[in-house]
PDB file of C-alpha atoms and ligand atoms in Angstrom:
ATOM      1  CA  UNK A  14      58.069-116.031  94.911  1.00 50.00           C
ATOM      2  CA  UNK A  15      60.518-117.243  92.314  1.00 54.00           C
ATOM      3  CA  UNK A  16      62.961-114.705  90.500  1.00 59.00           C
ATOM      4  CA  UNK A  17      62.703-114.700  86.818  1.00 68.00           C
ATOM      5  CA  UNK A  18      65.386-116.527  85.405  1.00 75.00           C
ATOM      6  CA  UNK A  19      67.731-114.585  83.486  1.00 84.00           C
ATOM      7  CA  UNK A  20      69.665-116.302  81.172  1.00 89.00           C
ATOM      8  CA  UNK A  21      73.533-115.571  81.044  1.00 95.00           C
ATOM      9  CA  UNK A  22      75.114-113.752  77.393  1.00 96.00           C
ATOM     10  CA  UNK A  23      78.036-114.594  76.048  1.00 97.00           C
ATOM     11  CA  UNK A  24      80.035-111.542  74.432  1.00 97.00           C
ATOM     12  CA  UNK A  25      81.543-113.611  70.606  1.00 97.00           C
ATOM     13  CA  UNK A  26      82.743-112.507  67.780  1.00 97.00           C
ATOM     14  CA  UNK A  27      81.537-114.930  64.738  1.00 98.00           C
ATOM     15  CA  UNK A  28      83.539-114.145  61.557  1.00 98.00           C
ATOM     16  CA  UNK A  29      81.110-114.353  58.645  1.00 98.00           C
ATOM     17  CA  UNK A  30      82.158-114.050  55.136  1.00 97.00           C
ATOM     18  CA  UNK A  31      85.218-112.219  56.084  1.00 96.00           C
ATOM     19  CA  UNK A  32      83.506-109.096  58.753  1.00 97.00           C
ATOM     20  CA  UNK A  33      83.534-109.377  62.339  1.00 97.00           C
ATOM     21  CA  UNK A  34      80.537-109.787  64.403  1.00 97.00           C
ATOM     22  CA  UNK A  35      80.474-108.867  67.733  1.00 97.00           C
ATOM     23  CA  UNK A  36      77.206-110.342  69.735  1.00 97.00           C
ATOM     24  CA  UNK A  37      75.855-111.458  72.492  1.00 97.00           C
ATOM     25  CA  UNK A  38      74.085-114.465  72.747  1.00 97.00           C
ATOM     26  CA  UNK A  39      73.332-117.175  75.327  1.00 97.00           C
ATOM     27  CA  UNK A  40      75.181-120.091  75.689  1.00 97.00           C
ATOM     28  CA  UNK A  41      72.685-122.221  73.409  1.00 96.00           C
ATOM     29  CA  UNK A  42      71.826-119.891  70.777  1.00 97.00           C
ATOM     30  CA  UNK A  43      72.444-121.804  67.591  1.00 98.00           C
ATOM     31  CA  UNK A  44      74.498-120.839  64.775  1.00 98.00           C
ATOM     32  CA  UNK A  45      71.476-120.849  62.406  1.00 98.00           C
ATOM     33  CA  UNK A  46      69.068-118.210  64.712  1.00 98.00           C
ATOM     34  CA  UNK A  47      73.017-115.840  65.006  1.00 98.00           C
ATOM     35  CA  UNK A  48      73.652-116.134  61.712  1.00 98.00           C
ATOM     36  CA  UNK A  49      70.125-114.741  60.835  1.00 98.00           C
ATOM     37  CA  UNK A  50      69.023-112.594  64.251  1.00 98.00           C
ATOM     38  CA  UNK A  51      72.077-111.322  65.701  1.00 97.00           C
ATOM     39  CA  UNK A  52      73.677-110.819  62.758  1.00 97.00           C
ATOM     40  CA  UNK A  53      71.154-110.164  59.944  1.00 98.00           C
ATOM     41  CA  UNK A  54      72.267-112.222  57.167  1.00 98.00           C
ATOM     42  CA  UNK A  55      69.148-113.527  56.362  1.00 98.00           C
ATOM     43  CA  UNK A  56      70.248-115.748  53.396  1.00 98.00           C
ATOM     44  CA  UNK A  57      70.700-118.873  55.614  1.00 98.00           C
ATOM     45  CA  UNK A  58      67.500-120.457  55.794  1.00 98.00           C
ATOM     46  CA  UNK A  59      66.012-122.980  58.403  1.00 98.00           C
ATOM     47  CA  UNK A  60      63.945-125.724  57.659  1.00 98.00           C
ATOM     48  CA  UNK A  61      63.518-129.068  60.002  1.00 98.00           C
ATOM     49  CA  UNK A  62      65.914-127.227  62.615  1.00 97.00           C
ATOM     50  CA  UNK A  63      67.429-130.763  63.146  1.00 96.00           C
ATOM     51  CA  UNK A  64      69.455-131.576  60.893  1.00 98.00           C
ATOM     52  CA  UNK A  65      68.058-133.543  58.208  1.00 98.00           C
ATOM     53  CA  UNK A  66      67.160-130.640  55.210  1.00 98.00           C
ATOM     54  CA  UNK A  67      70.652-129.199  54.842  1.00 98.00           C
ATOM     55  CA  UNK A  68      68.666-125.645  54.360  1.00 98.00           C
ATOM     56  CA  UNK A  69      70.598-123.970  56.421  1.00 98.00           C
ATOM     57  CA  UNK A  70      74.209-125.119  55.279  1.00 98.00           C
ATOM     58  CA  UNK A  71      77.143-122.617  55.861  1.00 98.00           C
ATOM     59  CA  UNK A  72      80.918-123.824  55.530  1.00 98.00           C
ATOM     60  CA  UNK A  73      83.067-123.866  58.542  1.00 98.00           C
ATOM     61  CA  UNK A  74      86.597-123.292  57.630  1.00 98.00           C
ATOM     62  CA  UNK A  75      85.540-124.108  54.318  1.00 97.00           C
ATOM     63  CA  UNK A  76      84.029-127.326  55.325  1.00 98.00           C
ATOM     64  CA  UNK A  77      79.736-127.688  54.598  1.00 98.00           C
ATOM     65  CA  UNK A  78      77.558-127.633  58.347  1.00 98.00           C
ATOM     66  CA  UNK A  79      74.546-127.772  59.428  1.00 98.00           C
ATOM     67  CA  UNK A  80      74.319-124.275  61.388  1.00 98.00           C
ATOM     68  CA  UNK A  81      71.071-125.646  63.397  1.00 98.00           C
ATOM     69  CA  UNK A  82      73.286-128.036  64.872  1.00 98.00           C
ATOM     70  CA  UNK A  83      75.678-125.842  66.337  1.00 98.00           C
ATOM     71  CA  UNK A  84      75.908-123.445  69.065  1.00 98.00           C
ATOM     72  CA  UNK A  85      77.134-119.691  68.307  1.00 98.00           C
ATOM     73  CA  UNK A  86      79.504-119.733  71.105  1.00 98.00           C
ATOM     74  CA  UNK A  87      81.561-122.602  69.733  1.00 97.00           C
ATOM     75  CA  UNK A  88      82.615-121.453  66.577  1.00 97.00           C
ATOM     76  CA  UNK A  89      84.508-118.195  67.955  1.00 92.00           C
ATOM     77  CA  UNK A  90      87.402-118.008  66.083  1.00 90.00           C
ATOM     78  CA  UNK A  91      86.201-119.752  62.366  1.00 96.00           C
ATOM     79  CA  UNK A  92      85.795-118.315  59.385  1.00 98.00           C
ATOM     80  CA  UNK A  93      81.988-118.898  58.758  1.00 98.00           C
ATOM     81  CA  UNK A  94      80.838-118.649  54.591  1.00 98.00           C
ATOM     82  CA  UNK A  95      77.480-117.733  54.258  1.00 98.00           C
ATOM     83  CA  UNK A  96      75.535-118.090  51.008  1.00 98.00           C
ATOM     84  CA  UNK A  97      76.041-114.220  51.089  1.00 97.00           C
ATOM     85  CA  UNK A  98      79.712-114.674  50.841  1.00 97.00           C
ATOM     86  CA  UNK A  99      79.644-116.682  47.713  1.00 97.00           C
ATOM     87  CA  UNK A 100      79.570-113.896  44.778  1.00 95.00           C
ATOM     88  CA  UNK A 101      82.286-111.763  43.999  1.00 86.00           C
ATOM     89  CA  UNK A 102      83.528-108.895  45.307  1.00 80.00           C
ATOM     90  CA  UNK A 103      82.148-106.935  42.197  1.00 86.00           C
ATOM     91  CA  UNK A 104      78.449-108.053  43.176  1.00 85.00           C
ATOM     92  CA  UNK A 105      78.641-110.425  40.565  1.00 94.00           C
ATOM     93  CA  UNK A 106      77.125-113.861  40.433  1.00 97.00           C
ATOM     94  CA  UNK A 107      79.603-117.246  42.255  1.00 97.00           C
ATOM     95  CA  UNK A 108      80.445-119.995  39.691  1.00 97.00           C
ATOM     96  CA  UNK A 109      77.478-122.346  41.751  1.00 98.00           C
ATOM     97  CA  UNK A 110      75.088-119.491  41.724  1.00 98.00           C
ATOM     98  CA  UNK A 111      75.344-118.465  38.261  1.00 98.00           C
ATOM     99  CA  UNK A 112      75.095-122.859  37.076  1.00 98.00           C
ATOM    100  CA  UNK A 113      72.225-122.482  39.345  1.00 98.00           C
ATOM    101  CA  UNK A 114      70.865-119.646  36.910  1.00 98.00           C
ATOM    102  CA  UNK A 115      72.165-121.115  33.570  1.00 98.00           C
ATOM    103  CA  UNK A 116      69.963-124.314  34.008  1.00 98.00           C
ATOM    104  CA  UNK A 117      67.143-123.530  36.602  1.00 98.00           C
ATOM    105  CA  UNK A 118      68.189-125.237  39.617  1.00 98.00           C
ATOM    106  CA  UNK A 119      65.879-123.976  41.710  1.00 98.00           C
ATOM    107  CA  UNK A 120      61.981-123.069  41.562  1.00 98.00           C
ATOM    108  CA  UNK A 121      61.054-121.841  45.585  1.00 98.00           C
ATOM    109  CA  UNK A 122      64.742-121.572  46.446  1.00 98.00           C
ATOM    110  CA  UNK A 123      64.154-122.129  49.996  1.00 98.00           C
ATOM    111  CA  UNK A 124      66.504-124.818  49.645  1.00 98.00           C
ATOM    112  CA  UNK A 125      68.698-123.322  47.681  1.00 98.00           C
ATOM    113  CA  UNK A 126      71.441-121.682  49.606  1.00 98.00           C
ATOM    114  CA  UNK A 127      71.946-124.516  51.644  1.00 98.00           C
ATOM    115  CA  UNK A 128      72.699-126.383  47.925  1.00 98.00           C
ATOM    116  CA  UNK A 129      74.963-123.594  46.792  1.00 98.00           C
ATOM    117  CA  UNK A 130      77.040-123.806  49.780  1.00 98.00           C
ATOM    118  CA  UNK A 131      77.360-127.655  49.650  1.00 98.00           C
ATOM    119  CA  UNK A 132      78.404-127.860  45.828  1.00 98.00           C
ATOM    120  CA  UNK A 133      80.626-124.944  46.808  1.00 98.00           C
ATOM    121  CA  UNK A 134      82.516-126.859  48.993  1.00 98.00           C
ATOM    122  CA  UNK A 135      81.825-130.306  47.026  1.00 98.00           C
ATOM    123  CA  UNK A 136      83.785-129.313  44.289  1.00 98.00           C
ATOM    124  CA  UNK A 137      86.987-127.695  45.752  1.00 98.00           C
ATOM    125  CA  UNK A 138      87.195-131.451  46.899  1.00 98.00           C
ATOM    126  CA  UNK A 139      85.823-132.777  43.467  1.00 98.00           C
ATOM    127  CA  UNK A 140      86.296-129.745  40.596  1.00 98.00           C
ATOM    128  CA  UNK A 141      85.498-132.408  38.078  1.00 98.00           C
ATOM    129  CA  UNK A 142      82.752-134.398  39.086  1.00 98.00           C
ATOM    130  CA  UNK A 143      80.610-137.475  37.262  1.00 98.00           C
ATOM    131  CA  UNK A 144      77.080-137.548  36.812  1.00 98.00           C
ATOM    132  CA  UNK A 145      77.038-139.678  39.591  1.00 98.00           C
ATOM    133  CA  UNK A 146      79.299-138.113  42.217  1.00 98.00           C
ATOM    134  CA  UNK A 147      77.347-134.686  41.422  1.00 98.00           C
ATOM    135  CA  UNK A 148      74.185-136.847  42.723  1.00 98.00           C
ATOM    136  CA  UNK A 149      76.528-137.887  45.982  1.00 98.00           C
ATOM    137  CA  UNK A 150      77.485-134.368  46.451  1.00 98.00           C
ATOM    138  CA  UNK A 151      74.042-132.951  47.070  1.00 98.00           C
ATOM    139  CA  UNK A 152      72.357-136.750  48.641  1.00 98.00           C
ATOM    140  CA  UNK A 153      72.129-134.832  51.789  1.00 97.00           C
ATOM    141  CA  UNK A 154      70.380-131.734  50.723  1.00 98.00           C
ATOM    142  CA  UNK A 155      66.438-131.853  50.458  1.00 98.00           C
ATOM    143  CA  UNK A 156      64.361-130.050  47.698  1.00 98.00           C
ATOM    144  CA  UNK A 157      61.338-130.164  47.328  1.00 97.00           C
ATOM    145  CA  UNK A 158      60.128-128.420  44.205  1.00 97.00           C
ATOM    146  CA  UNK A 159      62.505-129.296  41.366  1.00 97.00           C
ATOM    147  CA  UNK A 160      62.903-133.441  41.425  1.00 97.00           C
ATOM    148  CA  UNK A 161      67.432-132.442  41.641  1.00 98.00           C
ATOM    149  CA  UNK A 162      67.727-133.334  38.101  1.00 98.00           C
ATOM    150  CA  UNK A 163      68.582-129.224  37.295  1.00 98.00           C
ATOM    151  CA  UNK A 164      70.328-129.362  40.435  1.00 98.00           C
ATOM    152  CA  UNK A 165      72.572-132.307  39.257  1.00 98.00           C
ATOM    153  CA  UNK A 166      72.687-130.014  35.872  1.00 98.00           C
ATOM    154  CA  UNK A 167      74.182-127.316  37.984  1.00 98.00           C
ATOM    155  CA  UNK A 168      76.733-128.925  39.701  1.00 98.00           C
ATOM    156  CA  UNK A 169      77.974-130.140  36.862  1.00 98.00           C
ATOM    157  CA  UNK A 170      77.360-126.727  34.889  1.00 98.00           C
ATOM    158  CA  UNK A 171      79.069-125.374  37.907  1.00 98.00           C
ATOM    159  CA  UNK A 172      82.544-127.328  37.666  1.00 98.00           C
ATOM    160  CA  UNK A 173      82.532-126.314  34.152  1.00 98.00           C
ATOM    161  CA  UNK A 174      81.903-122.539  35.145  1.00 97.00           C
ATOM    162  CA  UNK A 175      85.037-122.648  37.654  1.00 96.00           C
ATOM    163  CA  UNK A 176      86.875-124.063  35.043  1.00 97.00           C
ATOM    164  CA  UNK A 177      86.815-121.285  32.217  1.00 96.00           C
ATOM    165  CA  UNK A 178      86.749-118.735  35.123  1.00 93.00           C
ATOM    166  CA  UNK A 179      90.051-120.438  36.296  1.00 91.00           C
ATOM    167  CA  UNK A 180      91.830-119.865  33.124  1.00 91.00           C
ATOM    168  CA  UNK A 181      90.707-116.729  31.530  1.00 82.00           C
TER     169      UNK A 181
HETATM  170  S1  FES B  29      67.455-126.496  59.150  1.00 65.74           S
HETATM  171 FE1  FES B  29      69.403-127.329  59.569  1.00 65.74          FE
HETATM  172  S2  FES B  29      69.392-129.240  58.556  1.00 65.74           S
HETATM  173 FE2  FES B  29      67.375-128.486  58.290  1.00 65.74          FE
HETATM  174  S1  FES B  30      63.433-125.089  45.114  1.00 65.74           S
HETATM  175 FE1  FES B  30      61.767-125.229  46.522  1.00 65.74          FE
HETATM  176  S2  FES B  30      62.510-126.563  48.077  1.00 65.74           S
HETATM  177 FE2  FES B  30      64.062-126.577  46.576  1.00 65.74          FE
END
């Protein structure tokens, strides 16, 4: 008779929005199902669990990914944002989150935090973004409740948001 076969754990420590997590996970667990299982921070959502929705979006070292794309056990070591890790340390509302407020960017919000995180990172590249690059910052994010035109809004109500913030 065959033995059951017992997958191996890996013992990691993922670094998400500034806290340690220790956990053990097998070698393929992705990022997405750590983030949200092992870890419990259920704000990361997953949609087509390929690649295409940008749902589940978390920055890397500051930089946007797709966390159903990668594997837990590779990341050891980065500093992994979450949407979670996007408001301030009083509890209070991140410059994208509160744009997203101020003109309705989102109706479901399933797809939301995986916007929130891309425009975060979109506009520490771009703080002062057109119309149109606002519409290139998010082409790779799907929605599909609100038709982006609030999201645009936000992005752009966004850069303006960091910008008072930055000098008061
Ligand atoms: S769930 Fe990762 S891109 Fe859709
Ligand atoms: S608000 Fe529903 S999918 Fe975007």
């Amino acid at each position: 008779m065959a033995e059951s076969f017992r997958e191996e754990l890996h013992d990691v420590t993922l670094t998400v929005n500034g806290a340690p997590h220790a956990v053990r996970v097998p070698a393929r667990r992705l990022l997405s199902d750590a983030i949200r299982h092992d870890c419990g921070l259920t704000g990361t959502h997953v949609g087509c669990e390929h690649g295409v929705c940008g749902a589940c979006t978390v920055l890397l070292d500051g930089k946007p990914v797709r966390s159903c794309l990668l594997l837990a056990v590779s990341v050891a070591g980065a500093e992994i944002t979450t949407v979670e890790g996007l408001g301030g340390d009083d509890d209070s509302l991140g410059p994208v989150q509160q744009a997203f407020a101020d003109c309705h960017g989102l109706q479901c919000g399933f797809c939301t935090p995986g916007f929130l995180t891309t425009i975060t990172a979109g506009l520490r590249e771009n703080p002062t973004p057109t119309k149109a690059e606002a519409t290139e910052m998010i082409a790779g994010n799907l929605c599909r409740c609100t038709g982006y035109q609030n999201i645009v809004k936000s992005v752009l109500r966004a850069a303006e948001i960091t910008a008072e913030r930055e000098q008061s």
